[in-house]
Amino acid sequence: MNRNDLRRVDMNLLVIFEALMFEKNLTRVAEKLFMGQPAVSAALGRLRDLFDDPLLLRHGRGMEPTARALAILKELQPAMDTISGAVSRAKEFDPASSCDVFRIGLSDDAEFGLFPPLLRQLQEEAPGIVVVVRRANYLLMPALLASGEISVGVSYTTDLPANAKRKKLRDIPCKVLRGDDRPGPLTLDEYCARPHAMVSFSGDLSGNIDLDLAKVGRTRRVVLGVPQFSGLRALLAGTEMIATVPDYAACALVEGCALRAEDPPFPIDAAQLSMAWSGVHDNDPAEKWLRSRISQFMSVSLDIPGL
């Protein structure tokens, strides 16, 4: 195919193709691209004609890409990244007049403890933009960035896509939340004897805190696992349960309620909160503005009432 032949290729089809390869589900692609499912089905038919391959085949209740489809995706993605970056860099960004849609991935602790002041600043500078937040964590972040479902994410991170970039925002010191009214900080014995609540996106009832406890030869008793931080305020109030959480989540949780936060009675290795973004958007003026505001509002240390 030469350059003239490219005029017959609908770029929208390639965007749909990429989404199909990641989602493997016509309904989810329709929702993601704000299309009707019949339109996605018709696009898949056109793609099959274009590439002379079935592309997606039924496998149980789902669909799986063919080997040919995966090979096409591997070739297409870098080209689409290049085109997307070139188009983005060609336009200037004015926050005051922008109507852009920004898609951000946030871990629950970052969304709960750090996102509200950032959002207020974004809305003040750019009242016409739309912000879409996707739940992200170190497991979900790579796929969300690779598929383009988010342009930037904030979380504890490990492995990232090859073209992703990362910047440390801050350390994540921990605080112990408690809702009882007894004076004085918890001793290590009291900390281990108390029932614990734990925020766990995966449902696991152990984590890095338990590894740090093991270093001093101790264990804790987790009696409650919840999927997000916002529920802890009501769950801990007036009970013996305690929870060990990032300091910025503790700051948000103790505000205006009877909970209080204190330093843990044993050393905890602080993890790192990082911002990660796709290299495709590295020089995009709008994305650079967004990342600058994330850096400004999610890297500051917070004063926790009572400490």
PDB file of C-alpha atoms in Angstrom:
ATOM      1  CA  MET A   1       0.000   0.000   0.000  1.00  0.00           C
ATOM      2  CA  ASN A   2       1.430   3.388  -1.002  1.00  0.00           C
ATOM      3  CA  ARG A   3       0.608   6.825   0.465  1.00  0.00           C
ATOM      4  CA  ASN A   4      -2.211   7.415  -2.020  1.00  0.00           C
ATOM      5  CA  ASP A   5      -3.831   4.151  -0.966  1.00  0.00           C
ATOM      6  CA  LEU A   6      -3.869   5.373   2.629  1.00  0.00           C
ATOM      7  CA  ARG A   7      -6.608   7.825   1.668  1.00  0.00           C
ATOM      8  CA  ARG A   8      -9.007   4.887   1.527  1.00  0.00           C
ATOM      9  CA  VAL A   9      -8.269   3.915   5.154  1.00  0.00           C
ATOM     10  CA  ASP A  10     -10.553   5.407   7.790  1.00  0.00           C
ATOM     11  CA  MET A  11      -8.408   6.389  10.798  1.00  0.00           C
ATOM     12  CA  ASN A  12     -11.431   5.844  13.033  1.00  0.00           C
ATOM     13  CA  LEU A  13     -11.306   2.157  12.100  1.00  0.00           C
ATOM     14  CA  LEU A  14      -7.773   1.879  13.436  1.00  0.00           C
ATOM     15  CA  VAL A  15      -8.811   3.473  16.738  1.00  0.00           C
ATOM     16  CA  ILE A  16     -11.640   0.943  17.007  1.00  0.00           C
ATOM     17  CA  PHE A  17      -9.252  -1.874  16.094  1.00  0.00           C
ATOM     18  CA  GLU A  18      -6.888  -0.901  18.915  1.00  0.00           C
ATOM     19  CA  ALA A  19      -9.749  -0.747  21.420  1.00  0.00           C
ATOM     20  CA  LEU A  20     -11.026  -4.154  20.295  1.00  0.00           C
ATOM     21  CA  MET A  21      -7.617  -5.708  20.801  1.00  0.00           C
ATOM     22  CA  PHE A  22      -7.495  -4.524  24.419  1.00  0.00           C
ATOM     23  CA  GLU A  23     -11.137  -4.926  25.427  1.00  0.00           C
ATOM     24  CA  LYS A  24     -11.967  -8.096  23.404  1.00  0.00           C
ATOM     25  CA  ASN A  25     -15.614  -7.168  23.855  1.00  0.00           C
ATOM     26  CA  LEU A  26     -17.843  -5.180  21.494  1.00  0.00           C
ATOM     27  CA  THR A  27     -20.034  -3.766  24.275  1.00  0.00           C
ATOM     28  CA  ARG A  28     -17.087  -2.425  26.270  1.00  0.00           C
ATOM     29  CA  VAL A  29     -15.556  -0.877  23.152  1.00  0.00           C
ATOM     30  CA  ALA A  30     -18.889   0.808  22.373  1.00  0.00           C
ATOM     31  CA  GLU A  31     -19.009   2.244  25.894  1.00  0.00           C
ATOM     32  CA  LYS A  32     -15.378   3.345  25.832  1.00  0.00           C
ATOM     33  CA  LEU A  33     -15.660   5.094  22.439  1.00  0.00           C
ATOM     34  CA  PHE A  34     -19.202   6.413  23.012  1.00  0.00           C
ATOM     35  CA  MET A  35     -20.564   4.439  20.068  1.00  0.00           C
ATOM     36  CA  GLY A  36     -23.489   2.098  19.570  1.00  0.00           C
ATOM     37  CA  GLN A  37     -22.728  -1.618  19.586  1.00  0.00           C
ATOM     38  CA  PRO A  38     -24.094  -2.078  16.025  1.00  0.00           C
ATOM     39  CA  ALA A  39     -21.616   0.564  14.827  1.00  0.00           C
ATOM     40  CA  VAL A  40     -18.732  -1.283  16.508  1.00  0.00           C
ATOM     41  CA  SER A  41     -19.905  -4.567  14.976  1.00  0.00           C
ATOM     42  CA  ALA A  42     -20.038  -2.948  11.538  1.00  0.00           C
ATOM     43  CA  ALA A  43     -16.559  -1.502  12.064  1.00  0.00           C
ATOM     44  CA  LEU A  44     -15.230  -4.954  12.979  1.00  0.00           C
ATOM     45  CA  GLY A  45     -16.653  -6.267   9.686  1.00  0.00           C
ATOM     46  CA  ARG A  46     -14.874  -3.524   7.755  1.00  0.00           C
ATOM     47  CA  LEU A  47     -11.647  -4.233   9.626  1.00  0.00           C
ATOM     48  CA  ARG A  48     -11.893  -7.908   8.755  1.00  0.00           C
ATOM     49  CA  ASP A  49     -12.224  -6.963   5.088  1.00  0.00           C
ATOM     50  CA  LEU A  50      -9.354  -4.481   5.335  1.00  0.00           C
ATOM     51  CA  PHE A  51      -6.922  -6.943   6.920  1.00  0.00           C
ATOM     52  CA  ASP A  52      -8.374 -10.094   5.358  1.00  0.00           C
ATOM     53  CA  ASP A  53      -8.453 -11.806   8.738  1.00  0.00           C
ATOM     54  CA  PRO A  54     -11.144 -12.632  11.334  1.00  0.00           C
ATOM     55  CA  LEU A  55      -9.160 -10.577  13.914  1.00  0.00           C
ATOM     56  CA  LEU A  56     -11.358 -11.701  16.845  1.00  0.00           C
ATOM     57  CA  LEU A  57     -12.661 -15.226  17.386  1.00  0.00           C
ATOM     58  CA  ARG A  58     -15.152 -16.564  19.895  1.00  0.00           C
ATOM     59  CA  HIS A  59     -13.442 -18.324  22.823  1.00  0.00           C
ATOM     60  CA  GLY A  60     -15.891 -19.597  25.435  1.00  0.00           C
ATOM     61  CA  ARG A  61     -17.965 -16.599  26.484  1.00  0.00           C
ATOM     62  CA  GLY A  62     -15.373 -14.113  25.339  1.00  0.00           C
ATOM     63  CA  MET A  63     -13.333 -13.252  22.254  1.00  0.00           C
ATOM     64  CA  GLU A  64      -9.620 -13.598  21.600  1.00  0.00           C
ATOM     65  CA  PRO A  65      -7.431 -11.881  18.971  1.00  0.00           C
ATOM     66  CA  THR A  66      -5.943 -13.983  16.203  1.00  0.00           C
ATOM     67  CA  ALA A  67      -2.183 -14.206  15.816  1.00  0.00           C
ATOM     68  CA  ARG A  68      -2.483 -11.962  12.763  1.00  0.00           C
ATOM     69  CA  ALA A  69      -4.426  -9.364  14.765  1.00  0.00           C
ATOM     70  CA  LEU A  70      -1.760  -9.265  17.471  1.00  0.00           C
ATOM     71  CA  ALA A  71       0.948  -8.824  14.838  1.00  0.00           C
ATOM     72  CA  ILE A  72      -1.004  -5.945  13.262  1.00  0.00           C
ATOM     73  CA  LEU A  73      -1.462  -4.308  16.690  1.00  0.00           C
ATOM     74  CA  LYS A  74       2.269  -4.517  17.355  1.00  0.00           C
ATOM     75  CA  GLU A  75       2.972  -2.674  14.108  1.00  0.00           C
ATOM     76  CA  LEU A  76       0.147  -0.155  14.367  1.00  0.00           C
ATOM     77  CA  GLN A  77       0.556   1.034  17.951  1.00  0.00           C
ATOM     78  CA  PRO A  78       3.867   2.895  17.516  1.00  0.00           C
ATOM     79  CA  ALA A  79       2.534   4.582  14.361  1.00  0.00           C
ATOM     80  CA  MET A  80      -0.674   5.654  16.086  1.00  0.00           C
ATOM     81  CA  ASP A  81       1.310   6.932  19.067  1.00  0.00           C
ATOM     82  CA  THR A  82       3.445   9.005  16.703  1.00  0.00           C
ATOM     83  CA  ILE A  83       0.402  10.444  14.907  1.00  0.00           C
ATOM     84  CA  SER A  84      -1.342  11.220  18.192  1.00  0.00           C
ATOM     85  CA  GLY A  85       1.748  12.970  19.539  1.00  0.00           C
ATOM     86  CA  ALA A  86       2.260  15.007  16.365  1.00  0.00           C
ATOM     87  CA  VAL A  87      -1.342  16.220  16.354  1.00  0.00           C
ATOM     88  CA  SER A  88      -1.213  17.084  20.056  1.00  0.00           C
ATOM     89  CA  ARG A  89       2.006  19.072  19.743  1.00  0.00           C
ATOM     90  CA  ALA A  90       0.600  21.053  16.836  1.00  0.00           C
ATOM     91  CA  LYS A  91      -1.959  22.839  19.000  1.00  0.00           C
ATOM     92  CA  GLU A  92      -1.457  25.338  21.780  1.00  0.00           C
ATOM     93  CA  PHE A  93      -3.233  24.989  25.101  1.00  0.00           C
ATOM     94  CA  ASP A  94      -5.160  27.753  26.840  1.00  0.00           C
ATOM     95  CA  PRO A  95      -6.653  26.476  30.129  1.00  0.00           C
ATOM     96  CA  ALA A  96      -9.194  29.290  30.356  1.00  0.00           C
ATOM     97  CA  SER A  97     -10.818  28.437  27.004  1.00  0.00           C
ATOM     98  CA  SER A  98     -10.145  24.683  26.835  1.00  0.00           C
ATOM     99  CA  CYS A  99     -12.950  22.127  26.630  1.00  0.00           C
ATOM    100  CA  ASP A 100     -10.562  19.148  26.633  1.00  0.00           C
ATOM    101  CA  VAL A 101     -11.376  15.847  28.327  1.00  0.00           C
ATOM    102  CA  PHE A 102      -8.611  14.614  30.637  1.00  0.00           C
ATOM    103  CA  ARG A 103      -8.556  10.965  31.689  1.00  0.00           C
ATOM    104  CA  ILE A 104      -6.634  10.360  34.909  1.00  0.00           C
ATOM    105  CA  GLY A 105      -5.963   7.113  36.761  1.00  0.00           C
ATOM    106  CA  LEU A 106      -5.862   7.412  40.560  1.00  0.00           C
ATOM    107  CA  SER A 107      -5.345   4.902  43.318  1.00  0.00           C
ATOM    108  CA  ASP A 108      -8.083   5.089  45.949  1.00  0.00           C
ATOM    109  CA  ASP A 109      -5.809   6.707  48.542  1.00  0.00           C
ATOM    110  CA  ALA A 110      -4.697   9.392  46.075  1.00  0.00           C
ATOM    111  CA  GLU A 111      -8.274  10.048  44.936  1.00  0.00           C
ATOM    112  CA  PHE A 112      -9.565  10.314  48.498  1.00  0.00           C
ATOM    113  CA  GLY A 113      -6.700  12.182  50.149  1.00  0.00           C
ATOM    114  CA  LEU A 114      -5.069  14.277  47.406  1.00  0.00           C
ATOM    115  CA  PHE A 115      -7.482  14.744  44.504  1.00  0.00           C
ATOM    116  CA  PRO A 116     -10.008  17.276  45.942  1.00  0.00           C
ATOM    117  CA  PRO A 117      -7.613  20.273  46.139  1.00  0.00           C
ATOM    118  CA  LEU A 118      -6.180  19.375  42.722  1.00  0.00           C
ATOM    119  CA  LEU A 119      -9.661  19.296  41.203  1.00  0.00           C
ATOM    120  CA  ARG A 120     -10.526  22.689  42.684  1.00  0.00           C
ATOM    121  CA  GLN A 121      -7.409  24.172  41.085  1.00  0.00           C
ATOM    122  CA  LEU A 122      -8.117  22.568  37.700  1.00  0.00           C
ATOM    123  CA  GLN A 123     -11.686  23.900  37.720  1.00  0.00           C
ATOM    124  CA  GLU A 124     -10.502  27.362  38.699  1.00  0.00           C
ATOM    125  CA  GLU A 125      -7.926  27.578  35.906  1.00  0.00           C
ATOM    126  CA  ALA A 126      -9.857  25.649  33.266  1.00  0.00           C
ATOM    127  CA  PRO A 127     -13.605  25.827  33.980  1.00  0.00           C
ATOM    128  CA  GLY A 128     -14.532  24.258  30.629  1.00  0.00           C
ATOM    129  CA  ILE A 129     -12.548  21.017  30.898  1.00  0.00           C
ATOM    130  CA  VAL A 130     -13.938  17.590  31.780  1.00  0.00           C
ATOM    131  CA  VAL A 131     -11.997  15.294  34.124  1.00  0.00           C
ATOM    132  CA  VAL A 132     -12.650  11.545  34.033  1.00  0.00           C
ATOM    133  CA  VAL A 133     -11.092   9.547  36.875  1.00  0.00           C
ATOM    134  CA  ARG A 134     -10.428   5.819  36.506  1.00  0.00           C
ATOM    135  CA  ARG A 135      -9.555   3.624  39.460  1.00  0.00           C
ATOM    136  CA  ALA A 136      -5.903   2.619  39.105  1.00  0.00           C
ATOM    137  CA  ASN A 137      -3.287   0.805  41.152  1.00  0.00           C
ATOM    138  CA  TYR A 138       0.062  -0.819  40.473  1.00  0.00           C
ATOM    139  CA  LEU A 139      -1.688  -3.800  38.848  1.00  0.00           C
ATOM    140  CA  LEU A 140      -4.106  -1.838  36.642  1.00  0.00           C
ATOM    141  CA  MET A 141      -1.868   1.102  35.700  1.00  0.00           C
ATOM    142  CA  PRO A 142       0.205  -0.581  32.944  1.00  0.00           C
ATOM    143  CA  ALA A 143      -2.826  -1.738  30.946  1.00  0.00           C
ATOM    144  CA  LEU A 144      -4.673   1.576  31.379  1.00  0.00           C
ATOM    145  CA  LEU A 145      -1.680   3.520  30.061  1.00  0.00           C
ATOM    146  CA  ALA A 146      -0.942   1.069  27.252  1.00  0.00           C
ATOM    147  CA  SER A 147      -4.537   1.114  25.997  1.00  0.00           C
ATOM    148  CA  GLY A 148      -4.821   4.902  26.157  1.00  0.00           C
ATOM    149  CA  GLU A 149      -7.729   4.733  28.616  1.00  0.00           C
ATOM    150  CA  ILE A 150      -5.786   7.181  30.757  1.00  0.00           C
ATOM    151  CA  SER A 151      -3.031   9.600  29.778  1.00  0.00           C
ATOM    152  CA  VAL A 152      -1.576   9.931  33.274  1.00  0.00           C
ATOM    153  CA  GLY A 153      -1.918   8.042  36.533  1.00  0.00           C
ATOM    154  CA  VAL A 154      -1.001   8.517  40.191  1.00  0.00           C
ATOM    155  CA  SER A 155      -0.349   5.493  42.382  1.00  0.00           C
ATOM    156  CA  TYR A 156       2.313   3.331  43.870  1.00  0.00           C
ATOM    157  CA  THR A 157       3.793   1.819  40.720  1.00  0.00           C
ATOM    158  CA  THR A 158       5.985  -1.113  39.734  1.00  0.00           C
ATOM    159  CA  ASP A 159       6.208  -2.277  36.122  1.00  0.00           C
ATOM    160  CA  LEU A 160       5.075   0.153  33.424  1.00  0.00           C
ATOM    161  CA  PRO A 161       4.803  -0.008  29.613  1.00  0.00           C
ATOM    162  CA  ALA A 162       8.070   0.508  27.729  1.00  0.00           C
ATOM    163  CA  ASN A 163       7.098   3.990  26.488  1.00  0.00           C
ATOM    164  CA  ALA A 164       5.810   5.210  29.866  1.00  0.00           C
ATOM    165  CA  LYS A 165       7.532   7.843  31.967  1.00  0.00           C
ATOM    166  CA  ARG A 166       7.480   8.115  35.731  1.00  0.00           C
ATOM    167  CA  LYS A 167       8.092  10.848  38.306  1.00  0.00           C
ATOM    168  CA  LYS A 168       8.182  10.411  42.083  1.00  0.00           C
ATOM    169  CA  LEU A 169       5.710  12.735  43.769  1.00  0.00           C
ATOM    170  CA  ARG A 170       6.300  11.959  47.441  1.00  0.00           C
ATOM    171  CA  ASP A 171       6.989   9.285  49.994  1.00  0.00           C
ATOM    172  CA  ILE A 172       3.959   7.631  51.608  1.00  0.00           C
ATOM    173  CA  PRO A 173       4.429   7.725  55.394  1.00  0.00           C
ATOM    174  CA  CYS A 174       1.756   5.888  57.364  1.00  0.00           C
ATOM    175  CA  LYS A 175      -0.418   6.947  60.292  1.00  0.00           C
ATOM    176  CA  VAL A 176      -2.567   4.891  62.626  1.00  0.00           C
ATOM    177  CA  LEU A 177      -6.242   5.866  62.693  1.00  0.00           C
ATOM    178  CA  ARG A 178      -8.284   5.221  65.838  1.00  0.00           C
ATOM    179  CA  GLY A 179     -11.782   6.132  66.987  1.00  0.00           C
ATOM    180  CA  ASP A 180     -11.619   5.406  70.732  1.00  0.00           C
ATOM    181  CA  ASP A 181     -11.316   8.155  73.347  1.00  0.00           C
ATOM    182  CA  ARG A 182      -8.511   6.774  75.506  1.00  0.00           C
ATOM    183  CA  PRO A 183      -5.553   9.138  75.991  1.00  0.00           C
ATOM    184  CA  GLY A 184      -1.998   8.443  74.938  1.00  0.00           C
ATOM    185  CA  PRO A 185      -0.505   6.774  71.861  1.00  0.00           C
ATOM    186  CA  LEU A 186      -0.753   3.047  71.235  1.00  0.00           C
ATOM    187  CA  THR A 187       2.104   0.856  72.358  1.00  0.00           C
ATOM    188  CA  LEU A 188       3.348  -1.890  70.051  1.00  0.00           C
ATOM    189  CA  ASP A 189       1.573  -4.482  72.230  1.00  0.00           C
ATOM    190  CA  GLU A 190      -1.696  -2.542  72.011  1.00  0.00           C
ATOM    191  CA  TYR A 191      -1.294  -2.086  68.273  1.00  0.00           C
ATOM    192  CA  CYS A 192      -0.888  -5.835  67.752  1.00  0.00           C
ATOM    193  CA  ALA A 193      -3.709  -6.753  70.143  1.00  0.00           C
ATOM    194  CA  ARG A 194      -6.298  -4.411  68.602  1.00  0.00           C
ATOM    195  CA  PRO A 195      -8.537  -5.563  65.710  1.00  0.00           C
ATOM    196  CA  HIS A 196      -7.487  -3.971  62.421  1.00  0.00           C
ATOM    197  CA  ALA A 197      -9.399  -2.710  59.409  1.00  0.00           C
ATOM    198  CA  MET A 198      -7.543  -2.772  56.113  1.00  0.00           C
ATOM    199  CA  VAL A 199      -8.228  -1.110  52.779  1.00  0.00           C
ATOM    200  CA  SER A 200      -7.599  -3.710  50.086  1.00  0.00           C
ATOM    201  CA  PHE A 201      -8.543  -3.310  46.433  1.00  0.00           C
ATOM    202  CA  SER A 202      -7.873  -7.018  45.828  1.00  0.00           C
ATOM    203  CA  GLY A 203      -9.467  -8.430  48.971  1.00  0.00           C
ATOM    204  CA  ASP A 204      -6.145  -9.586  50.431  1.00  0.00           C
ATOM    205  CA  LEU A 205      -5.877  -9.252  54.215  1.00  0.00           C
ATOM    206  CA  SER A 206      -2.124  -8.743  54.423  1.00  0.00           C
ATOM    207  CA  GLY A 207       0.271  -6.250  52.913  1.00  0.00           C
ATOM    208  CA  ASN A 208       3.459  -4.263  53.396  1.00  0.00           C
ATOM    209  CA  ILE A 209       2.486  -3.336  56.967  1.00  0.00           C
ATOM    210  CA  ASP A 210       2.585  -7.015  57.886  1.00  0.00           C
ATOM    211  CA  LEU A 211       6.038  -7.349  56.351  1.00  0.00           C
ATOM    212  CA  ASP A 212       7.260  -4.438  58.493  1.00  0.00           C
ATOM    213  CA  LEU A 213       5.673  -5.970  61.587  1.00  0.00           C
ATOM    214  CA  ALA A 214       7.411  -9.263  60.835  1.00  0.00           C
ATOM    215  CA  LYS A 215      10.745  -7.443  60.925  1.00  0.00           C
ATOM    216  CA  VAL A 216      10.157  -6.715  64.618  1.00  0.00           C
ATOM    217  CA  GLY A 217       8.806 -10.219  65.243  1.00  0.00           C
ATOM    218  CA  ARG A 218       5.147  -9.248  65.550  1.00  0.00           C
ATOM    219  CA  THR A 219       1.828  -9.795  63.770  1.00  0.00           C
ATOM    220  CA  ARG A 220      -1.557  -8.077  63.684  1.00  0.00           C
ATOM    221  CA  ARG A 221      -5.155  -9.327  63.465  1.00  0.00           C
ATOM    222  CA  VAL A 222      -7.065  -7.987  60.470  1.00  0.00           C
ATOM    223  CA  VAL A 223     -10.809  -8.459  61.015  1.00  0.00           C
ATOM    224  CA  LEU A 224     -12.184  -6.226  58.253  1.00  0.00           C
ATOM    225  CA  GLY A 225     -11.221  -5.617  54.645  1.00  0.00           C
ATOM    226  CA  VAL A 226     -12.877  -2.776  52.716  1.00  0.00           C
ATOM    227  CA  PRO A 227     -12.299  -1.632  49.110  1.00  0.00           C
ATOM    228  CA  GLN A 228     -11.912   2.103  49.720  1.00  0.00           C
ATOM    229  CA  PHE A 229     -10.775   4.619  52.303  1.00  0.00           C
ATOM    230  CA  SER A 230     -13.939   6.698  52.551  1.00  0.00           C
ATOM    231  CA  GLY A 231     -15.737   4.041  54.621  1.00  0.00           C
ATOM    232  CA  LEU A 232     -13.193   4.050  57.454  1.00  0.00           C
ATOM    233  CA  ARG A 233     -14.558   7.222  59.057  1.00  0.00           C
ATOM    234  CA  ALA A 234     -17.855   5.591  60.010  1.00  0.00           C
ATOM    235  CA  LEU A 235     -16.444   2.116  60.576  1.00  0.00           C
ATOM    236  CA  LEU A 236     -13.763   3.089  63.117  1.00  0.00           C
ATOM    237  CA  ALA A 237     -15.672   5.728  65.098  1.00  0.00           C
ATOM    238  CA  GLY A 238     -16.341   4.591  68.676  1.00  0.00           C
ATOM    239  CA  THR A 239     -14.758   1.152  68.173  1.00  0.00           C
ATOM    240  CA  GLU A 240     -11.564  -0.619  69.142  1.00  0.00           C
ATOM    241  CA  MET A 241     -10.634  -1.125  65.479  1.00  0.00           C
ATOM    242  CA  ILE A 242      -7.649   0.721  64.092  1.00  0.00           C
ATOM    243  CA  ALA A 243      -6.357   1.186  60.548  1.00  0.00           C
ATOM    244  CA  THR A 244      -2.901   2.020  59.230  1.00  0.00           C
ATOM    245  CA  VAL A 245      -3.196   4.335  56.233  1.00  0.00           C
ATOM    246  CA  PRO A 246      -1.137   6.810  54.142  1.00  0.00           C
ATOM    247  CA  ASP A 247      -0.707  10.140  55.904  1.00  0.00           C
ATOM    248  CA  TYR A 248      -2.668  12.092  53.281  1.00  0.00           C
ATOM    249  CA  ALA A 249      -5.625   9.690  53.593  1.00  0.00           C
ATOM    250  CA  ALA A 250      -5.432  10.071  57.381  1.00  0.00           C
ATOM    251  CA  CYS A 251      -5.514  13.860  57.018  1.00  0.00           C
ATOM    252  CA  ALA A 252      -8.756  13.690  55.020  1.00  0.00           C
ATOM    253  CA  LEU A 253     -10.325  11.087  57.309  1.00  0.00           C
ATOM    254  CA  VAL A 254      -9.798  12.887  60.629  1.00  0.00           C
ATOM    255  CA  GLU A 255     -11.118  16.217  59.356  1.00  0.00           C
ATOM    256  CA  GLY A 256     -14.331  17.192  61.129  1.00  0.00           C
ATOM    257  CA  CYS A 257     -14.837  13.915  62.996  1.00  0.00           C
ATOM    258  CA  ALA A 258     -13.867  12.087  66.188  1.00  0.00           C
ATOM    259  CA  LEU A 259     -11.110   9.995  64.599  1.00  0.00           C
ATOM    260  CA  ARG A 260      -7.527  10.830  65.387  1.00  0.00           C
ATOM    261  CA  ALA A 261      -4.221   9.852  63.785  1.00  0.00           C
ATOM    262  CA  GLU A 262      -0.890   9.055  65.361  1.00  0.00           C
ATOM    263  CA  ASP A 263       2.491   7.705  64.381  1.00  0.00           C
ATOM    264  CA  PRO A 264       2.807   3.905  64.296  1.00  0.00           C
ATOM    265  CA  PRO A 265       4.687   2.316  67.223  1.00  0.00           C
ATOM    266  CA  PHE A 266       7.177   0.555  64.912  1.00  0.00           C
ATOM    267  CA  PRO A 267       9.203   1.504  61.811  1.00  0.00           C
ATOM    268  CA  ILE A 268       7.340   1.330  58.494  1.00  0.00           C
ATOM    269  CA  ASP A 269       9.220   1.517  55.217  1.00  0.00           C
ATOM    270  CA  ALA A 270       7.601   4.323  53.227  1.00  0.00           C
ATOM    271  CA  ALA A 271       6.496   3.439  49.711  1.00  0.00           C
ATOM    272  CA  GLN A 272       6.587   6.012  46.920  1.00  0.00           C
ATOM    273  CA  LEU A 273       3.647   7.728  45.275  1.00  0.00           C
ATOM    274  CA  SER A 274       4.470   8.279  41.611  1.00  0.00           C
ATOM    275  CA  MET A 275       2.969   9.926  38.573  1.00  0.00           C
ATOM    276  CA  ALA A 276       3.205   7.863  35.382  1.00  0.00           C
ATOM    277  CA  TRP A 277       2.235   8.898  31.884  1.00  0.00           C
ATOM    278  CA  SER A 278       2.419   7.647  28.336  1.00  0.00           C
ATOM    279  CA  GLY A 279       5.410   8.874  26.338  1.00  0.00           C
ATOM    280  CA  VAL A 280       2.947   9.727  23.562  1.00  0.00           C
ATOM    281  CA  HIS A 281       1.738  12.668  25.671  1.00  0.00           C
ATOM    282  CA  ASP A 282       5.143  13.758  26.909  1.00  0.00           C
ATOM    283  CA  ASN A 283       5.189  16.991  24.885  1.00  0.00           C
ATOM    284  CA  ASP A 284       1.434  17.573  24.611  1.00  0.00           C
ATOM    285  CA  PRO A 285       0.879  21.149  25.954  1.00  0.00           C
ATOM    286  CA  ALA A 286      -2.421  20.264  27.631  1.00  0.00           C
ATOM    287  CA  GLU A 287      -1.003  17.146  29.268  1.00  0.00           C
ATOM    288  CA  LYS A 288       2.114  19.022  30.401  1.00  0.00           C
ATOM    289  CA  TRP A 289      -0.157  21.576  32.093  1.00  0.00           C
ATOM    290  CA  LEU A 290      -2.115  18.780  33.788  1.00  0.00           C
ATOM    291  CA  ARG A 291       1.045  17.039  34.987  1.00  0.00           C
ATOM    292  CA  SER A 292       2.415  20.293  36.381  1.00  0.00           C
ATOM    293  CA  ARG A 293      -0.726  20.737  38.473  1.00  0.00           C
ATOM    294  CA  ILE A 294      -0.624  17.117  39.642  1.00  0.00           C
ATOM    295  CA  SER A 295       2.993  17.627  40.718  1.00  0.00           C
ATOM    296  CA  GLN A 296       2.068  20.848  42.498  1.00  0.00           C
ATOM    297  CA  PHE A 297      -0.911  19.514  44.438  1.00  0.00           C
ATOM    298  CA  MET A 298      -0.044  15.865  45.013  1.00  0.00           C
ATOM    299  CA  SER A 299       3.530  16.181  46.184  1.00  0.00           C
ATOM    300  CA  VAL A 300       3.024  18.482  49.197  1.00  0.00           C
ATOM    301  CA  SER A 301       3.285  17.354  52.795  1.00  0.00           C
ATOM    302  CA  LEU A 302       0.105  17.747  54.836  1.00  0.00           C
ATOM    303  CA  ASP A 303      -0.451  18.835  58.430  1.00  0.00           C
ATOM    304  CA  ILE A 304      -2.632  16.317  60.235  1.00  0.00           C
ATOM    305  CA  PRO A 305      -4.823  17.686  63.039  1.00  0.00           C
ATOM    306  CA  GLY A 306      -3.768  16.331  66.421  1.00  0.00           C
ATOM    307  CA  LEU A 307      -0.174  15.543  65.411  1.00  0.00           C
TER     308      LEU A 307
END
